[in-house]
mmCIF file of C-alpha atoms and ligand atoms in Angstrom:
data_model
loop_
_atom_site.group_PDB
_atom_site.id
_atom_site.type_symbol
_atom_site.label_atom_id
_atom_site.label_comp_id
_atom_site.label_asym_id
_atom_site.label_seq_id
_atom_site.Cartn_x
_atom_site.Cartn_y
_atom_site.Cartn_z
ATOM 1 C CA UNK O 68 10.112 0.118 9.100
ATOM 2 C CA UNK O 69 6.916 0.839 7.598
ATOM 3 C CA UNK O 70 4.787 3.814 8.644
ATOM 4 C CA UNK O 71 1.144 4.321 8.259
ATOM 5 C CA UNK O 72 0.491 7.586 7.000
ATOM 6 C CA UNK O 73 1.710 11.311 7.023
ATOM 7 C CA UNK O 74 1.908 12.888 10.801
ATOM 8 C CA UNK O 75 0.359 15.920 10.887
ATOM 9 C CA UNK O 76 3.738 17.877 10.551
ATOM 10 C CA UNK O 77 6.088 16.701 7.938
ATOM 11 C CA UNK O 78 9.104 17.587 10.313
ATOM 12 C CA UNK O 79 9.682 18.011 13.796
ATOM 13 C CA UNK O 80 10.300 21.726 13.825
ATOM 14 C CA UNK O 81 12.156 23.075 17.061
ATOM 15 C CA UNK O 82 9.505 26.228 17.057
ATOM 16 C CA UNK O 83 6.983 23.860 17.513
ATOM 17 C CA UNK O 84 8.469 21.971 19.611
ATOM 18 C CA UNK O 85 9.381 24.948 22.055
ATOM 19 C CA UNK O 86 5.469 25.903 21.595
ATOM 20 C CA UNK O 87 4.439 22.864 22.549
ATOM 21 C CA UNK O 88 6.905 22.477 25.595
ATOM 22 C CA UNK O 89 6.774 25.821 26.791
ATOM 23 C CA UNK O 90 2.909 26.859 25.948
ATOM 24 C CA UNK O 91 3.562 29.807 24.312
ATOM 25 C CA UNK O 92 6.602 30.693 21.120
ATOM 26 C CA UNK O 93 10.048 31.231 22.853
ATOM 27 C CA UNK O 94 12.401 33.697 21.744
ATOM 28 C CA UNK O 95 16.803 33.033 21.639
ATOM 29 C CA UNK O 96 18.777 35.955 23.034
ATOM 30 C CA UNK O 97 22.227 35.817 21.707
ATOM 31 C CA UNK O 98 25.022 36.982 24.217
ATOM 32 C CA UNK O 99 28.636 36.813 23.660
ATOM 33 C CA UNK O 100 30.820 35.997 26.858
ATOM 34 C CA UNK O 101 33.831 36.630 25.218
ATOM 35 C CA UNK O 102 35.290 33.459 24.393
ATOM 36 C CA UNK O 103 37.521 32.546 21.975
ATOM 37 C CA UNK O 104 37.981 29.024 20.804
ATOM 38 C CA UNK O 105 41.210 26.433 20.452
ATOM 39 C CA UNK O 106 40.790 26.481 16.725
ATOM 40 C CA UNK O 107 41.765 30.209 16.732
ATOM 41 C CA UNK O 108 43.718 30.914 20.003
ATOM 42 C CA UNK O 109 47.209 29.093 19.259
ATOM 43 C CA UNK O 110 46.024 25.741 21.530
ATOM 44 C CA UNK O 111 45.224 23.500 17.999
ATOM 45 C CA UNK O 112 45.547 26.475 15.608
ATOM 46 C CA UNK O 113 45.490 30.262 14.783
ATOM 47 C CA UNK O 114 43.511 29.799 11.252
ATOM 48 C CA UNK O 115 40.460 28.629 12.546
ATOM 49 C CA UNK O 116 37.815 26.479 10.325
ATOM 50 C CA UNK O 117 38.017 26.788 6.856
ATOM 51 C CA UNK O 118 34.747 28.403 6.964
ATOM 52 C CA UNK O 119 34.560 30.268 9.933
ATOM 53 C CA UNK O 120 34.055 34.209 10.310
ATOM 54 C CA UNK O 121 31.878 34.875 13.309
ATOM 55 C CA UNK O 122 30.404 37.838 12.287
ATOM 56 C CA UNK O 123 28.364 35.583 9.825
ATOM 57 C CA UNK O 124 26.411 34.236 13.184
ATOM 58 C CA UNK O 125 25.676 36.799 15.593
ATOM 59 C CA UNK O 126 23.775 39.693 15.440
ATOM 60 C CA UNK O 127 25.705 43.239 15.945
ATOM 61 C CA UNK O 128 23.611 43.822 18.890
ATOM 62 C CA UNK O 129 25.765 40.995 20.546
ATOM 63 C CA UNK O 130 29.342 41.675 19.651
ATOM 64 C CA UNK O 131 30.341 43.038 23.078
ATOM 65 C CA UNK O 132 31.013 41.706 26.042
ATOM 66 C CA UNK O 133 28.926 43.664 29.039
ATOM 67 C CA UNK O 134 27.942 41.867 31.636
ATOM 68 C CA UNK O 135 26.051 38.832 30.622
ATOM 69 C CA UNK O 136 23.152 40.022 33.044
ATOM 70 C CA UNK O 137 22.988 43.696 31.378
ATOM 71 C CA UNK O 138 23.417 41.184 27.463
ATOM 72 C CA UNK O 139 20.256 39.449 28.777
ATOM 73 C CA UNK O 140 18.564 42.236 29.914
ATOM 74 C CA UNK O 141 18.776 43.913 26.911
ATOM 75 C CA UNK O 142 18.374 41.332 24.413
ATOM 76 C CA UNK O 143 14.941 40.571 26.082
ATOM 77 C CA UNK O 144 13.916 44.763 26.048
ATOM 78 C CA UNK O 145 14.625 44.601 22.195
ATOM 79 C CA UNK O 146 13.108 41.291 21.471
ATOM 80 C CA UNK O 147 10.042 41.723 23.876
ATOM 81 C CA UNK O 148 8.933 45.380 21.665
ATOM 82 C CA UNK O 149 9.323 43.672 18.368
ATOM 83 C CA UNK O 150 7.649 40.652 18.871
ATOM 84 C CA UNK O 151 5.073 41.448 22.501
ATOM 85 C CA UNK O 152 7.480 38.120 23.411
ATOM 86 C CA UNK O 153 6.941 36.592 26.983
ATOM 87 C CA UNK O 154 9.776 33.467 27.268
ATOM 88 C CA UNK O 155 13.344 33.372 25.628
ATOM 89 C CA UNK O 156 16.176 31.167 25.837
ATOM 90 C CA UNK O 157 19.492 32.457 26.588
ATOM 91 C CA UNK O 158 21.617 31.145 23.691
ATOM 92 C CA UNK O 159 25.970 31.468 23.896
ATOM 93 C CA UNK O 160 26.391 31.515 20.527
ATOM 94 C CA UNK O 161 29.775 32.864 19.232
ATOM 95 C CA UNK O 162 32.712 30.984 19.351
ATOM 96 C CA UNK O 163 33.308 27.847 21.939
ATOM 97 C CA UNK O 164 30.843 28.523 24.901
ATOM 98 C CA UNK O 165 32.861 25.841 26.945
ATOM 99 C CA UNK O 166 36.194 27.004 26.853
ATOM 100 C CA UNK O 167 37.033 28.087 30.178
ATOM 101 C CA UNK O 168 37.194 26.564 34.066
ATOM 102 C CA UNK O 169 34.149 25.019 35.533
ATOM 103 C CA UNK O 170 33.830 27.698 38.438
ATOM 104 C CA UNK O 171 33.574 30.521 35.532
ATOM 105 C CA UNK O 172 31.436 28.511 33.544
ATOM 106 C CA UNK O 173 28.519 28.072 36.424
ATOM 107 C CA UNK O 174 29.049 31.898 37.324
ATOM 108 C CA UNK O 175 28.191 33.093 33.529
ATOM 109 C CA UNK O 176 25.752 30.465 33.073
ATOM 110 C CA UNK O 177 23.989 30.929 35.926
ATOM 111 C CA UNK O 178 23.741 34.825 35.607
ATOM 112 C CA UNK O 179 22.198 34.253 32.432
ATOM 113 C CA UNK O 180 19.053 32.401 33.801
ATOM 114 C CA UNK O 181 18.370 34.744 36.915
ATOM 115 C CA UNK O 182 15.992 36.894 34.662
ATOM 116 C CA UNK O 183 12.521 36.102 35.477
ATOM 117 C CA UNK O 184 11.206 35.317 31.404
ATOM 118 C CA UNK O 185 14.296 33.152 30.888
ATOM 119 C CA UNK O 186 13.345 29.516 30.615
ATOM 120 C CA UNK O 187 16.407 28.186 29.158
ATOM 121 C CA UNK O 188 19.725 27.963 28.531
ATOM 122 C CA UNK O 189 21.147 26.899 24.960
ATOM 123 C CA UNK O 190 25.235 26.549 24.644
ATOM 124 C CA UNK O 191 27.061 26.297 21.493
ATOM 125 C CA UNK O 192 30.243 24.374 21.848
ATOM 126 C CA UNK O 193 33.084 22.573 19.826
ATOM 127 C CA UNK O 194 33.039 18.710 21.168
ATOM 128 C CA UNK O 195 36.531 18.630 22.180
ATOM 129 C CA UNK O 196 35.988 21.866 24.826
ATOM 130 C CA UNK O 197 33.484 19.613 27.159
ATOM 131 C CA UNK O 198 34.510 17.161 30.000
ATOM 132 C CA UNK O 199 32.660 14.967 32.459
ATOM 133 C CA UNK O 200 33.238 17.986 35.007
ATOM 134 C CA UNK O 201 31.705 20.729 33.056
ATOM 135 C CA UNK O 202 29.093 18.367 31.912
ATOM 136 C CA UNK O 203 27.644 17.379 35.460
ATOM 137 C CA UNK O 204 27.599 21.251 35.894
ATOM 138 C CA UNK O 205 25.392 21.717 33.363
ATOM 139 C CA UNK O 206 23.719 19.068 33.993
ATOM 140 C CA UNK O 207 22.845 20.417 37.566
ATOM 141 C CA UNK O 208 21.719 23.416 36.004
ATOM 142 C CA UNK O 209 19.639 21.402 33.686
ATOM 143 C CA UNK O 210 17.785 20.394 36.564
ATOM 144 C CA UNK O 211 16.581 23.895 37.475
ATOM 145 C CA UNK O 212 16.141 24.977 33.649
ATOM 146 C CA UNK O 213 15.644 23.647 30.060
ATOM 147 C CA UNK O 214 19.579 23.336 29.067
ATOM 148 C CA UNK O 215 20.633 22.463 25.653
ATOM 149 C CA UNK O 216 24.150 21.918 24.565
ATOM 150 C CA UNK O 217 25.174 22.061 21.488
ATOM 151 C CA UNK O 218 28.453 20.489 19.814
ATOM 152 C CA UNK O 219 30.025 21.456 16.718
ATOM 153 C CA UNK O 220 30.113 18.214 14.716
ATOM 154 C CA UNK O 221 29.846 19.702 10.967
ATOM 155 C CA UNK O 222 30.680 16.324 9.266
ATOM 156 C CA UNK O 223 31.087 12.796 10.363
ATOM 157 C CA UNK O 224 34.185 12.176 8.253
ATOM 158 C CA UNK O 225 37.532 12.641 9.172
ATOM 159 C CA UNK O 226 39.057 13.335 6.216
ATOM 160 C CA UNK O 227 36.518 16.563 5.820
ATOM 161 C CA UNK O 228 37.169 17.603 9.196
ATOM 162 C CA UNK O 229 41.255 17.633 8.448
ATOM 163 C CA UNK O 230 40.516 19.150 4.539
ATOM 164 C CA UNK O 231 38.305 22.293 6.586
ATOM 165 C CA UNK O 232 40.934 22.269 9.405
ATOM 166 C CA UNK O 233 38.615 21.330 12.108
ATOM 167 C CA UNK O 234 40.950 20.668 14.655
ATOM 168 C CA UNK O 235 39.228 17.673 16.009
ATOM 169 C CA UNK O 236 37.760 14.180 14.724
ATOM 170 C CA UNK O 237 34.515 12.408 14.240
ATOM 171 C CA UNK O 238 35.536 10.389 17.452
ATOM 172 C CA UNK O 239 35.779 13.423 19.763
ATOM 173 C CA UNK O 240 32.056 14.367 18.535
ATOM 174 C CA UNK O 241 30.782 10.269 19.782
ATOM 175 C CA UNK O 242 32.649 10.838 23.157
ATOM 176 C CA UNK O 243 30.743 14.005 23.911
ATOM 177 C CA UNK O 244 27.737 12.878 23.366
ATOM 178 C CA UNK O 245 27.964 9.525 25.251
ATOM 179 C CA UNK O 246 29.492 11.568 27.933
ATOM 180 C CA UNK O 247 25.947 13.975 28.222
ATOM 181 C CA UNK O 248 24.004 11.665 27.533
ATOM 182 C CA UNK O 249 21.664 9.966 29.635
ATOM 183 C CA UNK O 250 21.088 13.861 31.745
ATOM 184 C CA UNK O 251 18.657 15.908 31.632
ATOM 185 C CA UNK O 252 20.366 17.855 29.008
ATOM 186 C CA UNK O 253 19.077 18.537 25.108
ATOM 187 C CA UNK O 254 22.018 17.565 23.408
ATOM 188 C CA UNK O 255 22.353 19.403 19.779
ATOM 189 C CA UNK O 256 24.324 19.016 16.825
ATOM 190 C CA UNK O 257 25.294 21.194 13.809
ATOM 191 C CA UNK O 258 26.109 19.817 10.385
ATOM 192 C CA UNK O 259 27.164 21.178 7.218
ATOM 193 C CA UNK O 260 25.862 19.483 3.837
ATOM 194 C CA UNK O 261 27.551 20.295 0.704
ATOM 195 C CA UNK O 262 30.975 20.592 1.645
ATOM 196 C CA UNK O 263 32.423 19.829 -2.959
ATOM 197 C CA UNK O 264 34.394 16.401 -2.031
ATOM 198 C CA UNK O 265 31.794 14.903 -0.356
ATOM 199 C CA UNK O 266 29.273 12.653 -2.030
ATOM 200 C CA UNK O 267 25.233 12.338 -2.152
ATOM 201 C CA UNK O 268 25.878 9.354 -0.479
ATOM 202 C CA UNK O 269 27.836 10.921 2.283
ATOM 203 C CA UNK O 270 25.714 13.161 2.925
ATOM 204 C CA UNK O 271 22.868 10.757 3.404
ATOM 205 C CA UNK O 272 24.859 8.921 4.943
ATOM 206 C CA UNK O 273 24.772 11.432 7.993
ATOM 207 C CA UNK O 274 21.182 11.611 8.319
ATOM 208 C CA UNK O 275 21.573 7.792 9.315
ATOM 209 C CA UNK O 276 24.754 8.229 11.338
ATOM 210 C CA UNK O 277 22.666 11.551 13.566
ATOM 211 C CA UNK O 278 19.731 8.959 14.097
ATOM 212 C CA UNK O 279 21.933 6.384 15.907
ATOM 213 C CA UNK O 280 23.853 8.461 18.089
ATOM 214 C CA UNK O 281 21.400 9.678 20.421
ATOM 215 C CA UNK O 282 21.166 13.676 20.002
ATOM 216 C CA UNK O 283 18.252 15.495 20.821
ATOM 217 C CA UNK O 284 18.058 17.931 17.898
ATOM 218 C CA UNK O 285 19.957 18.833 14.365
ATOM 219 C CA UNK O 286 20.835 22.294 12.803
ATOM 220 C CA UNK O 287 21.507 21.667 9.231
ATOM 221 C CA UNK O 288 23.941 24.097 7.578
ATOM 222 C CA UNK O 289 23.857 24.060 3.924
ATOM 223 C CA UNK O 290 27.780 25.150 2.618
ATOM 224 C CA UNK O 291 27.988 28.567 2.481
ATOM 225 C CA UNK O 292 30.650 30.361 1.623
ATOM 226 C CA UNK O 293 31.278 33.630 3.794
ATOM 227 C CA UNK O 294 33.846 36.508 2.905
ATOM 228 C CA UNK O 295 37.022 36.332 5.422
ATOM 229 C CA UNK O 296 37.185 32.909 5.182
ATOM 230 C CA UNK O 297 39.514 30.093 3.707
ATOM 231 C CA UNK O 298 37.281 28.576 1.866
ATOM 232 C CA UNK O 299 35.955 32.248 0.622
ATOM 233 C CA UNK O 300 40.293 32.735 -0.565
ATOM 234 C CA UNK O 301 39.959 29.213 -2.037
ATOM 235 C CA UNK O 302 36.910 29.777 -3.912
ATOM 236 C CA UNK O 303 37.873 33.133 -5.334
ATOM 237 C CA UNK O 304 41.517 31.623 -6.302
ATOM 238 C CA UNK O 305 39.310 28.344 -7.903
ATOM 239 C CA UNK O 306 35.712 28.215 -7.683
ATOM 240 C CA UNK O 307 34.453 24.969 -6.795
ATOM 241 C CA UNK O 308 30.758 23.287 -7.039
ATOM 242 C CA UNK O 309 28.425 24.716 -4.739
ATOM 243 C CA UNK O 310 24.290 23.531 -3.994
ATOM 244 C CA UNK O 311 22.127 24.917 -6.460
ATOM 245 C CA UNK O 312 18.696 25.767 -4.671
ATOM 246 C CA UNK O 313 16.289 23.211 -6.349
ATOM 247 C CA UNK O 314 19.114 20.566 -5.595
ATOM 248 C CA UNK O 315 19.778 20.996 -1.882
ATOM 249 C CA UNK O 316 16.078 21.016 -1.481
ATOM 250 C CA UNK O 317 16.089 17.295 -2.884
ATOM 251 C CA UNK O 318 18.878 16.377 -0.482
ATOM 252 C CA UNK O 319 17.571 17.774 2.055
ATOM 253 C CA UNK O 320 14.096 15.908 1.504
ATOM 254 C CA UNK O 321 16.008 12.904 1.711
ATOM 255 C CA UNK O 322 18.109 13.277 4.379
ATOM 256 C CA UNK O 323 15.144 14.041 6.314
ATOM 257 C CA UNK O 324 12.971 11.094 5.461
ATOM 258 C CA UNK O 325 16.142 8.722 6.562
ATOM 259 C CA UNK O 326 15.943 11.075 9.831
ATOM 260 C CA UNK O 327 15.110 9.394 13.065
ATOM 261 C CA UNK O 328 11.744 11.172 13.534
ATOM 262 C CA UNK O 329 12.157 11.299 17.514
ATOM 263 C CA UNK O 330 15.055 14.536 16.445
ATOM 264 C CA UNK O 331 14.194 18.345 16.542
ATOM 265 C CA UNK O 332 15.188 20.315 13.640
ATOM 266 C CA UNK O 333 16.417 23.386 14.315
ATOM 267 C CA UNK O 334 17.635 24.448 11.587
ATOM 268 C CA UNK O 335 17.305 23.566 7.431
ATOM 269 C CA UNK O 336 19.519 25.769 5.937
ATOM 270 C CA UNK O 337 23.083 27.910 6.557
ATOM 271 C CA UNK O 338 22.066 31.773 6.666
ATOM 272 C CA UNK O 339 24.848 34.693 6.554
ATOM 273 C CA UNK O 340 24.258 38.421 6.584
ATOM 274 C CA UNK O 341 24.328 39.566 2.525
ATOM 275 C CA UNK O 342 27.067 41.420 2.270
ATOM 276 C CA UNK O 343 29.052 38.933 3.848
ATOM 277 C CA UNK O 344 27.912 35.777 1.961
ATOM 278 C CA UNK O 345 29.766 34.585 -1.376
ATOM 279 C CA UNK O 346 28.106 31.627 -2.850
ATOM 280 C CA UNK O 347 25.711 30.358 -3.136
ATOM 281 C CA UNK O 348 23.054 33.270 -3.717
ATOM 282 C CA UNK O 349 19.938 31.269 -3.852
ATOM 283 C CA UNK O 350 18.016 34.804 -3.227
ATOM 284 C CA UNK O 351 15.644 33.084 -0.632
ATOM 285 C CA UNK O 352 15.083 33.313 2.345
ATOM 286 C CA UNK O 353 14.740 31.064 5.243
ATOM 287 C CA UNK O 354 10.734 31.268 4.950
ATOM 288 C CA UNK O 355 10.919 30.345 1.445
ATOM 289 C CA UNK O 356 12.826 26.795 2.113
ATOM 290 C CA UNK O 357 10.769 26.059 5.077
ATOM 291 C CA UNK O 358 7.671 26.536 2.424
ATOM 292 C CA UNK O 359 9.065 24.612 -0.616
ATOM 293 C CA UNK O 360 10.232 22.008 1.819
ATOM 294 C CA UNK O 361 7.138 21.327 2.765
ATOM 295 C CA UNK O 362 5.830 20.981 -0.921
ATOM 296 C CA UNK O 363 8.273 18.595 -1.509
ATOM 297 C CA UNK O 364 7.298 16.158 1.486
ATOM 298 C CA UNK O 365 3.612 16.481 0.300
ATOM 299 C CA UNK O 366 4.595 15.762 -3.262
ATOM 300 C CA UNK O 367 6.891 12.966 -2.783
ATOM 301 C CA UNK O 368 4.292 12.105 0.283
ATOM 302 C CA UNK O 369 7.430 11.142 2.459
ATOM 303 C CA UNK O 370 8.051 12.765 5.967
ATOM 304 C CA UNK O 371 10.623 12.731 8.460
ATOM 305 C CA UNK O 372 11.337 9.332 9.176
ATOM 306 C CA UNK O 373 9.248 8.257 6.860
ATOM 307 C CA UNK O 374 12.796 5.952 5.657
ATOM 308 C CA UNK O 375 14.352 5.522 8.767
ATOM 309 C CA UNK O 376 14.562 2.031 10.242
ATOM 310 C CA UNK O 377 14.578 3.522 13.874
ATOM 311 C CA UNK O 378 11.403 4.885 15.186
ATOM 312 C CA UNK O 379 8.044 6.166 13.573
ATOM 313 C CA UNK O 380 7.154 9.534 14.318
ATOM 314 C CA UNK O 381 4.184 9.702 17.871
HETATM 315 S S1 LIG T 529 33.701 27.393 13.661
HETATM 316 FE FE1 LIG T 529 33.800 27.344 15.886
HETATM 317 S S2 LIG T 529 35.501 25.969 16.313
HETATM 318 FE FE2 LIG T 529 35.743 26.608 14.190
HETATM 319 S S3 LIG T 529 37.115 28.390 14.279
HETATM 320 FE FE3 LIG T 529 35.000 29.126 14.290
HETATM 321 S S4 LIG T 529 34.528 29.384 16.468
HETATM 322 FE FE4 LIG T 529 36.318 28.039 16.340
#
């Protein structure tokens, strides 16, 4: 589908977005509840992802597990001197936020959202830890606050998910989100670009696959290799092709022009703590790729969507 011309943002950018929805910037608040996952607990595996250490996403202010009230209350003291913030979103970030009975699920999430500046709830998840009976649950809770739910799916090909010993398939990732959707819940997504036996074409190939299957919003991960990891043992036993900088910023370009445009990005690139991360060392930061991103839109003149067959951006 043709578009006219550039929107006024090249990308739908989930900071704006939250501006925009909530009136003012909202801050996360990262709490751990103490879960583990199936990928690490015995129930699929003990190993875990291939490229999996925790540590590499949450802050050290939340490894603990006080009460998620007390998590919250904190988390919003800290946040609220650094930045004079006003409105945060309660994000379960480590491990599988799911993974446990309904009843315990509404009593944790609902603690979370009693504090007066909380406006939302985000929840990180694997796909196969959800059912139709946790989902209405949420849903109900999406009714009172902004929910989002986000699943795990990393790549949309099976034999990637077996090779980084994901524990699930592409198909358990498509039955989530038909079961949530059609709620009033923001349904998320992670993926990881880069993984070395992958192709361009794959990878493009997801940006086409996310647009059709009805999520709300997209992290993108590039691969990153963090230390306590498989892949870290693999790489340091044979070290295998990783993203040079200039290079994922031309996939990245692409895959969001093939983007539907109606999907908030929440995230362009992996990020790990520097003593923990292996390859690749770009040396930039986050702010860096978000500003030679945007010089690449206006240079190539493309923009999200601006090559998907979908929608055009309003
Ligand atoms: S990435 Fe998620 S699902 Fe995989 S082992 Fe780590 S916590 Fe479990």
């Amino acid at each position: 589908m043709e578009v006219a011309g550039p929107p006024s943002e090249r990308f739908r950018s989930y900071n704006k977005w939250l501006k925009e929805k909530f009136g003012e910037r909202v801050y996360k608040v990262i709490v751990d509840a103490g879960f583990t996952c199936p990928n690490r607990d015995g129930t699929l595996a003990v190993g875990g992802c291939a490229y999996c250490n925790n540590s590499s996403f949450r802050p050290p202010s939340a490894i603990k597990t006080d009460p998620i009230r007390d998590q919250v209350r904190e988390g919003i003291e800290y946040i609220r001197k650094r930045f004079d913030a006003k409105k945060y979103i309660v994000y379960f970030q480590p491990f599988s936020n799911t993974y446990a009975g309904v009843d315990a699920l509404r009593r944790l999430y609902t603690g979370a959202i009693d504090h007066p500046d909380v406006v939302g709830l985000a929840i990180g998840t694997r796909p196969d830890c959800i059912d139709r009976e946790k989902i209405a649950m949420i849903d109900e809770l999406a009714q009172r606050t902004f929910v989002s739910l986000e699943y795990g799916a990393e790549s949309i090909y099976d034999d990637t998910l077996r090779r980084v010993n994901r524990g699930h398939d592409y198909a358990a990732f498509r039955r989530a989100v038909e079961m949530t959707r059609g709620r009033s819940i923001h349904i998320g997504t992670h993926l990881v670009l880069g993984f070395p036996w992958e192709t361009r074409d794959q990878w493009l190939g997801m940006a086409d696959e996310m647009s059709r299957v009805g999520i709300d919003a997209l992290k993108i991960h590039h691969l990153h290799i963090v230390r306590g990891t498989a892949l870290a043992a693999e790489y340091a036993r044979q070290p295998f092709r990783v993203l040079e900088y200039e290079e994922y910023l031309g996939l990245l370009c692409e895959f969001i022009e093939r983007l539907d445009p109606r999907i908030v990005i929440e995230r362009l690139v992996g990020e790990a703590p520097f003593g923990l991360l292996v390859a690749p060392n770009w040396g930039r930061n986050k702010n860096d790729l978000v500003r030679d991103i945007n010089r690449k839109f206006e240079e190539r003149d493309v923009w999200q969507g601006s090559r998907n067959r979908t929608a055009a951006l309003d």
